[in-house]
Short mmCIF file of C-alpha atoms in Angstrom, two decimals:
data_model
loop_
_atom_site.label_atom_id
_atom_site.label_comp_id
_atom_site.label_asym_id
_atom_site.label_seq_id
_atom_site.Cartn_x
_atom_site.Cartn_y
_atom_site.Cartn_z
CA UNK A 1 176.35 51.80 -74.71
CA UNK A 2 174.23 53.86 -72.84
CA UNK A 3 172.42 57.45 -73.98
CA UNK A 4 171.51 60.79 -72.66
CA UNK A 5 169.50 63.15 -74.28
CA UNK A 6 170.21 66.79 -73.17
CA UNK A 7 167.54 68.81 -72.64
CA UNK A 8 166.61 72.29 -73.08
CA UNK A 9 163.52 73.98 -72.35
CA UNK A 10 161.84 70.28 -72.35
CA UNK A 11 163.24 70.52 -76.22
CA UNK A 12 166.29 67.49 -76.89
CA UNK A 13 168.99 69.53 -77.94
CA UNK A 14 171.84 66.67 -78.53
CA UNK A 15 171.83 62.70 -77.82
CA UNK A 16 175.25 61.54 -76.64
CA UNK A 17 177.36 58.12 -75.44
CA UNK A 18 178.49 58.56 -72.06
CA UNK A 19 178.55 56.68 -68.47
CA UNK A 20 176.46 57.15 -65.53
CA UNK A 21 179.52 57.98 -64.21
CA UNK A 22 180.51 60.51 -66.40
CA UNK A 23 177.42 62.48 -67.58
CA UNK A 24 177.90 64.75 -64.61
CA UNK A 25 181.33 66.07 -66.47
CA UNK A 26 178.48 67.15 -69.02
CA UNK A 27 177.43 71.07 -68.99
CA UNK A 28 172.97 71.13 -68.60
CA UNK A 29 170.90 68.89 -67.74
CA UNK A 30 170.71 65.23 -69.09
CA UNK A 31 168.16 62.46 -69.28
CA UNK A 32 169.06 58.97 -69.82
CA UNK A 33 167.53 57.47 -72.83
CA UNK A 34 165.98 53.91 -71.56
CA UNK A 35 162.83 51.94 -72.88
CA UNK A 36 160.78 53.11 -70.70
CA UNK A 37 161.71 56.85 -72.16
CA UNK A 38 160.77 55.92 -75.66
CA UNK A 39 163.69 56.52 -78.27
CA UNK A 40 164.77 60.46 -78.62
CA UNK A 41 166.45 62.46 -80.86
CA UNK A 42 167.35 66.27 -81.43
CA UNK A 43 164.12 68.20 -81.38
CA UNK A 44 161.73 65.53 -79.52
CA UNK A 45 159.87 67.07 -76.79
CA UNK A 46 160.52 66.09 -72.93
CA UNK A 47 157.99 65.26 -70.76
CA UNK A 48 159.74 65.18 -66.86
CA UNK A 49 156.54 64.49 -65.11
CA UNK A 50 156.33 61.02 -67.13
CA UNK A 51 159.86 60.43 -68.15
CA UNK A 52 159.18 59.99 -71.76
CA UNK A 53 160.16 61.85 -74.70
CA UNK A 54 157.70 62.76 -77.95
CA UNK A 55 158.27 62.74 -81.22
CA UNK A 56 157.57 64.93 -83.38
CA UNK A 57 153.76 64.15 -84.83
CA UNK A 58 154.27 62.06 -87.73
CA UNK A 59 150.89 62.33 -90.02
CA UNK A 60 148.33 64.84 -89.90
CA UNK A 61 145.65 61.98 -88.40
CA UNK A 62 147.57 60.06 -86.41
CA UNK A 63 146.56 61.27 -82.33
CA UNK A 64 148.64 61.03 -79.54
CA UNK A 65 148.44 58.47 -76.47
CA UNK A 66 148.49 60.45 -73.77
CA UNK A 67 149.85 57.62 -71.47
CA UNK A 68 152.83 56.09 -73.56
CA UNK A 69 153.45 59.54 -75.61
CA UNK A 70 153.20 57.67 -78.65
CA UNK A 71 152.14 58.41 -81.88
CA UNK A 72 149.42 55.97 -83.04
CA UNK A 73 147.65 55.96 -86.61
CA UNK A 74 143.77 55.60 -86.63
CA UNK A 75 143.99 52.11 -87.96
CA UNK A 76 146.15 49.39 -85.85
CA UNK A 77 149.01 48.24 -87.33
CA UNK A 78 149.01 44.95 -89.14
CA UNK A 79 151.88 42.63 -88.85
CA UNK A 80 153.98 42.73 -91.85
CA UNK A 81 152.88 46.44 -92.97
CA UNK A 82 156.07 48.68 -92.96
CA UNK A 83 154.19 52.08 -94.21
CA UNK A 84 151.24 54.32 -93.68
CA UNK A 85 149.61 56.06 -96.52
CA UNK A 86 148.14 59.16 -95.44
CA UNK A 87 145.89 60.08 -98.46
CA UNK A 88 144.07 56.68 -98.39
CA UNK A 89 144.73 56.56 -94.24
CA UNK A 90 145.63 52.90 -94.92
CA UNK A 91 148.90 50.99 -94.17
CA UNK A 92 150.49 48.87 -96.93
CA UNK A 93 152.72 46.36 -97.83
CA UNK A 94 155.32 46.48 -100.35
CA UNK A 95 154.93 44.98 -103.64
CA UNK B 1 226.26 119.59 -92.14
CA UNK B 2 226.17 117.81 -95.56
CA UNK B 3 223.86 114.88 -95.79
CA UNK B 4 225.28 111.57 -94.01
CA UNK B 5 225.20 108.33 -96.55
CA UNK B 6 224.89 104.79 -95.37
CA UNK B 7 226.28 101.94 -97.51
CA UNK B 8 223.88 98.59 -96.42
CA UNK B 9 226.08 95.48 -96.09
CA UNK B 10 225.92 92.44 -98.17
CA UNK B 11 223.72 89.44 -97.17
CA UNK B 12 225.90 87.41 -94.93
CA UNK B 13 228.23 88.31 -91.83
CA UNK B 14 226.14 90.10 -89.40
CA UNK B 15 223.16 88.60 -87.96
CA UNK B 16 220.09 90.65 -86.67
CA UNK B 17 220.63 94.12 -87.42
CA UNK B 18 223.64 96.39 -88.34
CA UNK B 19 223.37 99.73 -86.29
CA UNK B 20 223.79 102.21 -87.93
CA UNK B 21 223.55 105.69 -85.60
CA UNK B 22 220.72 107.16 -83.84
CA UNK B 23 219.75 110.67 -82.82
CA UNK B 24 218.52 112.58 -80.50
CA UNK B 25 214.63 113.94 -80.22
CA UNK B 26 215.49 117.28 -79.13
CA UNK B 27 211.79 118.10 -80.03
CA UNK B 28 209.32 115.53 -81.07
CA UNK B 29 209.32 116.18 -84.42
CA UNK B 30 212.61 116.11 -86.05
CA UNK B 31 213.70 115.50 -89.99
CA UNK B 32 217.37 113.39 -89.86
CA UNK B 33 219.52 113.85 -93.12
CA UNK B 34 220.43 110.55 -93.60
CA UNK B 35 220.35 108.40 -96.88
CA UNK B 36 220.61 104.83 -97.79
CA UNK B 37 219.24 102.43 -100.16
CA UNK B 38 216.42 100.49 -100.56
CA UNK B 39 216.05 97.21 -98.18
CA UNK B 40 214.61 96.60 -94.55
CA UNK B 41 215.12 98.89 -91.79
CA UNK B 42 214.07 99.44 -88.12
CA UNK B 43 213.76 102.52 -86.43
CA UNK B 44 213.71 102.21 -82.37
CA UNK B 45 212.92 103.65 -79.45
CA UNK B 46 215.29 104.15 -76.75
CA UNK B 47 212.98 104.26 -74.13
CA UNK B 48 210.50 101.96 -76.05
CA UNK B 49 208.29 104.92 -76.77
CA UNK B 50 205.90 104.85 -79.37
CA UNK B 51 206.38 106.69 -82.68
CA UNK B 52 205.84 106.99 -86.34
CA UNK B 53 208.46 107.79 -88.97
CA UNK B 54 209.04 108.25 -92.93
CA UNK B 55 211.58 107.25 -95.24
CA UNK B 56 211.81 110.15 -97.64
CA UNK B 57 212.51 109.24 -101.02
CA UNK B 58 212.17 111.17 -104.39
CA UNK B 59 208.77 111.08 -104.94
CA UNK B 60 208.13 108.48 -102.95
CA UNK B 61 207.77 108.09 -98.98
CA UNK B 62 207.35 105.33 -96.48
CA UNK B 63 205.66 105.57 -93.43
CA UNK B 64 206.24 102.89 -90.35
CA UNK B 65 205.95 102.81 -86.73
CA UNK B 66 209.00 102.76 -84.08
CA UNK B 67 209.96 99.26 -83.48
CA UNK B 68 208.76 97.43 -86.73
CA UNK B 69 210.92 96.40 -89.75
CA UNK B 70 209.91 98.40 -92.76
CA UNK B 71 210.29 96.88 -96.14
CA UNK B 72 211.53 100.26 -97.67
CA UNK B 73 211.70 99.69 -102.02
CA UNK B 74 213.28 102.72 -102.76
CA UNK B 75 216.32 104.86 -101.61
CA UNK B 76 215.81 107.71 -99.27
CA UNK B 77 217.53 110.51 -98.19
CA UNK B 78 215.99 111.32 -94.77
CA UNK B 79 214.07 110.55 -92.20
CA UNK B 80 211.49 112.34 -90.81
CA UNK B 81 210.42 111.09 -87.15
CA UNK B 82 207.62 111.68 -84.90
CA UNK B 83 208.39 110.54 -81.21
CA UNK B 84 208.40 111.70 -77.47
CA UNK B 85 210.53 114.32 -76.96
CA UNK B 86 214.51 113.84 -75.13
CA UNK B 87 214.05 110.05 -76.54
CA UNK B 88 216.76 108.94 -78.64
CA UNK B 89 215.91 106.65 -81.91
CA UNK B 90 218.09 104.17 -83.28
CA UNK B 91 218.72 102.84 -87.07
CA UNK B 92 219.31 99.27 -87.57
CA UNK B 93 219.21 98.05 -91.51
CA UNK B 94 217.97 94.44 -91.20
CA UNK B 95 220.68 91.49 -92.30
CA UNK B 96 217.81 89.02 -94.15
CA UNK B 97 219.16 85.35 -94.04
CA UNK B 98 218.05 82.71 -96.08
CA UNK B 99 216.22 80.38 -94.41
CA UNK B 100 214.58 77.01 -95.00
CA UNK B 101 211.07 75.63 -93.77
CA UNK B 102 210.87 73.88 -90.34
CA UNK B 103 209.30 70.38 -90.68
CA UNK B 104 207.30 69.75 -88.04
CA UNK B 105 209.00 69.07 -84.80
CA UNK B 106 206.23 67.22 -83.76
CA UNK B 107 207.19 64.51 -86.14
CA UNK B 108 209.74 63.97 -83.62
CA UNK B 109 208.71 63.16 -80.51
CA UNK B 110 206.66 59.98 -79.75
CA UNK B 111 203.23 60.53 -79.90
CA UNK B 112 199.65 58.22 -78.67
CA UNK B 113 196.63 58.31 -79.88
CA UNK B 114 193.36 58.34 -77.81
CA UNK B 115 189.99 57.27 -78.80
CA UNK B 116 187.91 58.67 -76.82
CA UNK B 117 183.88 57.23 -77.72
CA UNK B 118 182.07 58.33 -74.61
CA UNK B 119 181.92 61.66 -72.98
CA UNK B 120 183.75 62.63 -70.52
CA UNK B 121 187.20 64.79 -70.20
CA UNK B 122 190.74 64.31 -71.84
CA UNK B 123 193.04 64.96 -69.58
CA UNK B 124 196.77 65.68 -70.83
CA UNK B 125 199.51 63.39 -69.55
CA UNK B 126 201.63 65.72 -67.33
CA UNK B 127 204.96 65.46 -69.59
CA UNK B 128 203.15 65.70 -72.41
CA UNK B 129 203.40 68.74 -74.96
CA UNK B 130 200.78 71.45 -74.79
CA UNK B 131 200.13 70.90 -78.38
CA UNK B 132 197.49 68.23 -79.60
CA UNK B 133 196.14 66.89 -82.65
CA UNK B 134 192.35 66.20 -82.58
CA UNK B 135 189.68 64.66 -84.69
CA UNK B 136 185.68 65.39 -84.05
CA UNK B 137 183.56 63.37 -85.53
CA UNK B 138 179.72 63.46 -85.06
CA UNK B 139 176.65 60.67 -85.10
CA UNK B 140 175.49 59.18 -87.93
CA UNK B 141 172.52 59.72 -88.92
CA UNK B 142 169.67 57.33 -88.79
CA UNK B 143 168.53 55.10 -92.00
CA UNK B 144 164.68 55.42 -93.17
CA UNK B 145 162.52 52.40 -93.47
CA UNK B 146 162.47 51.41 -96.48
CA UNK B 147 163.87 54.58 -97.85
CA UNK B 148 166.96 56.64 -98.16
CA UNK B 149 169.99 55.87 -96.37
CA UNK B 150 171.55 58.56 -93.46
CA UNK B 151 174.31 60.64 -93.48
CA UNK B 152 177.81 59.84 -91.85
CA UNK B 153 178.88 62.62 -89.19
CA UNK B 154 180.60 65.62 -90.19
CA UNK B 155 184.53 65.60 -88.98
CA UNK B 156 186.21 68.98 -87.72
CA UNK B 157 190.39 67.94 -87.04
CA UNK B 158 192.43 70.35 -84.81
CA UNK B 159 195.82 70.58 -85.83
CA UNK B 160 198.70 71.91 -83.47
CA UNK B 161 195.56 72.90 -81.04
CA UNK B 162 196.43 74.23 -77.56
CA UNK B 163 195.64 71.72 -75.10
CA UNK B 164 194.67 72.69 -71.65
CA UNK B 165 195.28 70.00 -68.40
CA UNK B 166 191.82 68.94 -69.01
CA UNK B 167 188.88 69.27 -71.84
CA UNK B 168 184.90 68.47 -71.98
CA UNK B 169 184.58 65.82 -74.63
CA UNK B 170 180.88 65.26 -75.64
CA UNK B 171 180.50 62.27 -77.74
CA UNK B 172 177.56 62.57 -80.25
CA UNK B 173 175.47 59.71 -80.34
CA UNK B 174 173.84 57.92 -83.58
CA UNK B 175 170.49 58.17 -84.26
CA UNK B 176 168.40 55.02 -83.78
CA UNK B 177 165.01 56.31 -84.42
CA UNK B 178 163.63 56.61 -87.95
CA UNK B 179 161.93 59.96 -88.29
CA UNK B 180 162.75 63.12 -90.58
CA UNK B 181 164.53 65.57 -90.30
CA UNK B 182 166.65 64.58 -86.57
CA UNK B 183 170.24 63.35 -87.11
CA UNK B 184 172.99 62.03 -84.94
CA UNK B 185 174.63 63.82 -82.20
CA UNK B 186 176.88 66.36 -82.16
CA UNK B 187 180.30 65.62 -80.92
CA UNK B 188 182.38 68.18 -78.79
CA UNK B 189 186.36 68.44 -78.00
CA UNK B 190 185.81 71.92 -75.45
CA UNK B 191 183.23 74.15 -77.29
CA UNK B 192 184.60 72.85 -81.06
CA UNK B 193 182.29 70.54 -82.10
CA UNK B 194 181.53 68.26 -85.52
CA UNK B 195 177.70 68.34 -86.35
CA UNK B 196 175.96 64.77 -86.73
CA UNK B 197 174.66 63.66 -90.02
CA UNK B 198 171.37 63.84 -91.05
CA UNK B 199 168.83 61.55 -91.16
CA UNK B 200 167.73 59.33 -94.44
CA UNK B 201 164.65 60.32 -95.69
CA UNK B 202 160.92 59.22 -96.26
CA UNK B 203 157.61 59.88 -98.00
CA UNK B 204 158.97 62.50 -100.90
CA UNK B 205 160.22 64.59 -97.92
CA UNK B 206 164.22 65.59 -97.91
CA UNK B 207 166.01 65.89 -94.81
CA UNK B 208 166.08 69.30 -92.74
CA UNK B 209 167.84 70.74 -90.31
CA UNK B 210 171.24 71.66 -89.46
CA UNK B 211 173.47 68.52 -89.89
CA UNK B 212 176.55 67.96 -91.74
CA UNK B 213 175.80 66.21 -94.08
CA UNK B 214 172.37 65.57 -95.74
CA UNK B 215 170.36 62.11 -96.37
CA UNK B 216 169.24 60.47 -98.98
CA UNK B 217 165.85 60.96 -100.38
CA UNK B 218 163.43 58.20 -99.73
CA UNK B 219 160.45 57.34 -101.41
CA UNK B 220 157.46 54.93 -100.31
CA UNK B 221 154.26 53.69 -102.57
CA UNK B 222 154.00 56.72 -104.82
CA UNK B 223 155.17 57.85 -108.28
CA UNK B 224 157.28 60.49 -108.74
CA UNK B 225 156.26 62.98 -111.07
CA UNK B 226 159.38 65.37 -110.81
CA UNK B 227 162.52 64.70 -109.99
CA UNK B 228 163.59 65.28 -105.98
CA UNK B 229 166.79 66.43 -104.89
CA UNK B 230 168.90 64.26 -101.86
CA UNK B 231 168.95 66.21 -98.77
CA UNK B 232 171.28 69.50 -98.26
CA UNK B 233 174.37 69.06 -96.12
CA UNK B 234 175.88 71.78 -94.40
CA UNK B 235 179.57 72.65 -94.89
CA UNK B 236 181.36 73.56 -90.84
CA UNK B 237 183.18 76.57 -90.91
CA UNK B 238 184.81 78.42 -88.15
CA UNK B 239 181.66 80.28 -87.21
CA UNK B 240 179.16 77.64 -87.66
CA UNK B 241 181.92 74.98 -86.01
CA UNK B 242 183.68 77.30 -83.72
CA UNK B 243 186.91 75.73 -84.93
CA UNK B 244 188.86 78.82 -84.93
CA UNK B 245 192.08 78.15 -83.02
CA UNK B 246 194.51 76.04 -83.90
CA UNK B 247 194.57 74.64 -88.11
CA UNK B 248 190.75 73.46 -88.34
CA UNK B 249 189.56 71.46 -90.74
CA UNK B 250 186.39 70.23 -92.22
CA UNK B 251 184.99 67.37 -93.54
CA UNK B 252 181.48 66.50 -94.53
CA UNK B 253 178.13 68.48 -95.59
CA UNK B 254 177.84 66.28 -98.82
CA UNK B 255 174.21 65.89 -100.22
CA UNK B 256 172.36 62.70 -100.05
CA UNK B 257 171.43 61.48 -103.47
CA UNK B 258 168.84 62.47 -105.81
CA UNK B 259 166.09 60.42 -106.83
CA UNK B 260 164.80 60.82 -110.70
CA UNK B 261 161.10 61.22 -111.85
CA UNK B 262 159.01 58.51 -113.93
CA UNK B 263 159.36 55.33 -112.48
CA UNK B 264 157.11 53.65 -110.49
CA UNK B 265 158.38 53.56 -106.78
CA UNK B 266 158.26 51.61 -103.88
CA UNK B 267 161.65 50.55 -104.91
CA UNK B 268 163.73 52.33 -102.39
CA UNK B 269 165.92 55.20 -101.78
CA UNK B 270 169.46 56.75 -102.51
CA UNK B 271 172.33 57.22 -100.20
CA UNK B 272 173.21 59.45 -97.41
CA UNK B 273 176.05 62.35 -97.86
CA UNK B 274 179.22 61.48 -96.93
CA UNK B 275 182.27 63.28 -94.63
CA UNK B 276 184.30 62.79 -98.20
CA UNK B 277 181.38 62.44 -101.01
CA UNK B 278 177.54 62.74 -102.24
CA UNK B 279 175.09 59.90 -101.45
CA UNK B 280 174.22 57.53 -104.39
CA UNK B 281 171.54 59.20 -106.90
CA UNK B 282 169.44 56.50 -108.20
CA UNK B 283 167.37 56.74 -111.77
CA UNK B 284 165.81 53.29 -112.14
CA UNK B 285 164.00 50.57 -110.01
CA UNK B 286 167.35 48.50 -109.66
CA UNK B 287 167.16 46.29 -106.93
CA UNK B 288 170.73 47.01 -106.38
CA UNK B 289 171.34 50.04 -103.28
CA UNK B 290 172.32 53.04 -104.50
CA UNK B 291 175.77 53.75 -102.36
CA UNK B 292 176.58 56.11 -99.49
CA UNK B 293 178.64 58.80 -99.90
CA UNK B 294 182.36 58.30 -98.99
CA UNK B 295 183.66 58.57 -95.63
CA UNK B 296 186.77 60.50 -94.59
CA UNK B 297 189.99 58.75 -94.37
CA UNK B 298 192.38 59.38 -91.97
CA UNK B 299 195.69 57.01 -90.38
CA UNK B 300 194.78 59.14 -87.37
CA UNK B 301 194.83 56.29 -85.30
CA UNK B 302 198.08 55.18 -87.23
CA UNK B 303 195.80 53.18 -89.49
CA UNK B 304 193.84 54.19 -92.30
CA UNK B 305 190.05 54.48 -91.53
CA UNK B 306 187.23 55.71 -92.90
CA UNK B 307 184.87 57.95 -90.97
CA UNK B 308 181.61 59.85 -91.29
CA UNK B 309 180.60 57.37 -94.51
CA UNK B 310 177.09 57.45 -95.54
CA UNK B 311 174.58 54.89 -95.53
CA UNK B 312 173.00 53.31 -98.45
CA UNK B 313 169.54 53.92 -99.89
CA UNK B 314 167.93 50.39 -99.53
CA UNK B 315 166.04 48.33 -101.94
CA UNK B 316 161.93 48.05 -101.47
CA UNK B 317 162.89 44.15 -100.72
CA UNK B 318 166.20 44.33 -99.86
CA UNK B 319 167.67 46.37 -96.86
CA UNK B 320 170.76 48.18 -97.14
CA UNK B 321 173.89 45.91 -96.34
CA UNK B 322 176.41 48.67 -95.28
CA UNK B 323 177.67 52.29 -95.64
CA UNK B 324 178.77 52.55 -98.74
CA UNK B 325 180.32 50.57 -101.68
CA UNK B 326 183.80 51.38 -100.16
CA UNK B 327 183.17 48.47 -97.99
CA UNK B 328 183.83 50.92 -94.78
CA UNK B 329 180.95 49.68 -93.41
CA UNK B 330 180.07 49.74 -89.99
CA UNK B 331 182.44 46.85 -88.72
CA UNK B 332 185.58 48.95 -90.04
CA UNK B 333 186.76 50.05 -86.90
CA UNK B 334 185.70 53.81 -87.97
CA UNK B 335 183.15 55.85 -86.53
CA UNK B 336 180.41 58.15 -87.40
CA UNK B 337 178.76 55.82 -90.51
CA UNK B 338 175.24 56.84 -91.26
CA UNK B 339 172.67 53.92 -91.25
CA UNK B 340 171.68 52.19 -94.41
CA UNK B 341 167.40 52.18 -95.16
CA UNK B 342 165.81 49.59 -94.16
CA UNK B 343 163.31 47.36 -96.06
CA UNK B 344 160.22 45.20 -95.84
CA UNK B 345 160.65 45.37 -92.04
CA UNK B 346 164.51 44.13 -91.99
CA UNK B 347 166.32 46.43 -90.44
CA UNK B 348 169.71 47.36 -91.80
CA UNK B 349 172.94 47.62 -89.80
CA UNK B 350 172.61 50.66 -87.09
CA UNK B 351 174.38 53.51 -87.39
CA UNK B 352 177.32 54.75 -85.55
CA UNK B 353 178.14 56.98 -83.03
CA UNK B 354 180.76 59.57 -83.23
CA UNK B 355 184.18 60.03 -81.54
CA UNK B 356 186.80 62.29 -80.12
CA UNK B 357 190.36 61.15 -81.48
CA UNK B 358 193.35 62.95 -79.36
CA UNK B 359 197.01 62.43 -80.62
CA UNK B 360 199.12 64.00 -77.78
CA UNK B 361 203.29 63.97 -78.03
CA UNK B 362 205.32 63.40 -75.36
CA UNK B 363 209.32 64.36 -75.90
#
């Protein structure tokens, strides 16, 4: 199943299932959603000079790589944790 | 002159109209001295001019343009008439039949259903009617880790809709990532679309935006203190849906469910909104999922599925298993389900994307 995010004004404005051969039956513009892109969804930003769509910024300290246009928190992630804490800017793991 | 009286006839024997004389507009305004009885009653143009006229009772007057049936409830005894002048204008009294409702004609001819789950256009088989049947259904919305589940699609259905040789169909796609506030696709038959579901969420935050059906509230590694309301679905109408030919319908903006105050969390998250039904509220630290809202069913397809369920809210340790306790999961051959949360890293079953159902009739 492959997806296209349209884009507007470098905003996602819908993410739909269609062909390669098909997405030209589709009114604006469309971008085809790959790894390489990152995941999108409706209101991620575009970037067309890298390919790669941006979420939107996830925690107040978490900075931006400017390469991959991913979100990263100021501490790596561990293997296991499943969620950041933002008021102790620590990750934890479920009891 | 004295003044001419009309007797109407009785309900059966003539059909249409029974003439009854006309006269001539030697001027353009001109009062007729005729009489009759209360009942329905045309007035018309000769040269299909327009006009006005009045049934002139005793105390009581009727007013109706040339050319429509006037329901007249009380006996007259003239007629005064407004029209161009030289024209000549006709009274008919109006023979009412009974009649009985027409079942749908529809029902038959043989008719086909297409699924239609990636975009493209429909195009109408050449002998086919001009008349179509259609059900939009939008994404589901993505499930939260560890959190509330996301919202099944919203469904618009089309009924007796004009088709044209060939439509846009758009496809809304589910959601796979796990963020706030973005849902599934919206799904498109022409410019009438069915908004995508919201998606489950995280972190004491409720879902926003404008989906059609909210997500559950999901909580992670705090305590609540108050009680937090499941996210807000929003209800299609004809101007938010553009569904304004045809017989729309809508299905979905059902809330997620609500999550209680004073227990201790990390324990997981209640269920999306449904097309047909609220998301599971949960009140305690059960480690069973609070449900998904209900999906719509429809034997669209000539079998009864359900679409646009919601996903559960997941357990802390135990992901969410399916949509909804309705066991219209995501293997049901429906589309649209929202995605359950997900826990301690195990991912729950994805979400679904939406669809574009076409039943077309051929004679």
């Amino acid at each position: 199943m492959i997806n296209y995010a349209k884009i507007e004004n470098g905003i996602v404005t819908n993410v739909i299932v269609c062909s390669d051969s098909q997405v030209s039956t589709q009114d604006g513009y469309h971008v085809k959603i790959t790894v390489e892109t990152n995941e999108a969804s409706i209101g991620y930003e575009y970037d067309a000079t890298k390919n790669k769509f941006k979420a939107p910024k996830p925690y107040e300290s978490w900075t931006l790589n400017d390469e991959t246009l991913l979100w990263e928190a100021p501490i790596a992630k561990p293997a296991g944790a499943i969620s950041w804490d933002e008021n102790n800017q620590s990750w934890f793991v479920s009891e | 002159m004295g003044i001419q009286s009309f007797t109407p006839s009785g309900g059966g024997g003539t059909p249409g109209f029974d003439y009854i004389a006309s006269v001539n507009m030697t001027t353009y305004n001109r009062t007729w001295a005729q009489a009759g009885a209360a009942g329905k009653y045309v007035l018309d143009s000769y040269n299909k001019n327009s006009g006005f006229a009045y049934f002139v009772g005793s105390g009581v007057t009727t007013g109706i343009p040339l050319g429509y049936v006037a329901d007249v409830t009380h006996a007259w005894t003239s007629i005064n008439i407004v029209a161009p002048q030289n024209d000549y204008i006709s009274l008919f009294k109006a023979a009412v039949k009974t009649t009985t409702v027409f079942n749908n004609a529809l029902d038959s001819f043989a008719s086909f259903p297409s699924t239609i789950s990636s975009s493209g256009n429909f195009v109408l088989p050449n002998n086919a009617l001009p008349l179509i049947n259609v059900m939009i259904i939008g994404g589901g919305g993505g499930g939260s880790p560890h959190c509330g589940g996301g919202a099944g699609g919203g469904i618009v259905k089309l009924t007796a809709y004009q088709a044209v040789g060939t439509t846009a169909v758009t496809v809304g796609a589910a959601n796979r990532t796990e963020t706030t506030g973005s849902g599934g696709g919206t799904s498109y038959f022409g410019n009438v679309y069915a908004l995508g579901g919201a998606n489950g969420s995280t972190n004491h935050t409720t879902p926003t935006g404008n989906f059609a059906n909210g997500g559950g509230v999901g909580l992670v590694g705090s305590v609540t203190t108050s009680a937090i309301a499941g996210g807000v679905g929003t209800t299609q109408t004809s101007s938010t849906g553009l569904g304004i030919k045809g017989s729309p319908t809508y299905n979905g903006g059902f809330g997620g469910g609500a999550m209680s105050a004073g227990f201790s969390l990390q324990h997981g998250g209640t269920g999306g909104g449904g097309a047909g039904g609220n998301g599971g509220a949960r009140a305690n630290a059960s480690t069973t999922t609070a449900n998904g809202g209900a999906g719509h069913i429809s034997d669209f397809t000539g079998t009864n599925l359900y679409y646009g369920a919601g996903g559960r809210g997941s357990h802390h340790q135990t992901p969410a298993s399916d949509s909804s306790q309705y066991s219209h999961g995501v293997n049901d051959g429906g589309f649209g389900q929202g995605r359950g949360g997900t826990s301690g890293g195990t991912p729950s079953p994805e979400s679904q994307s939406g669809a574009v159902l076409v039943r077309y009739y051929i004679p």
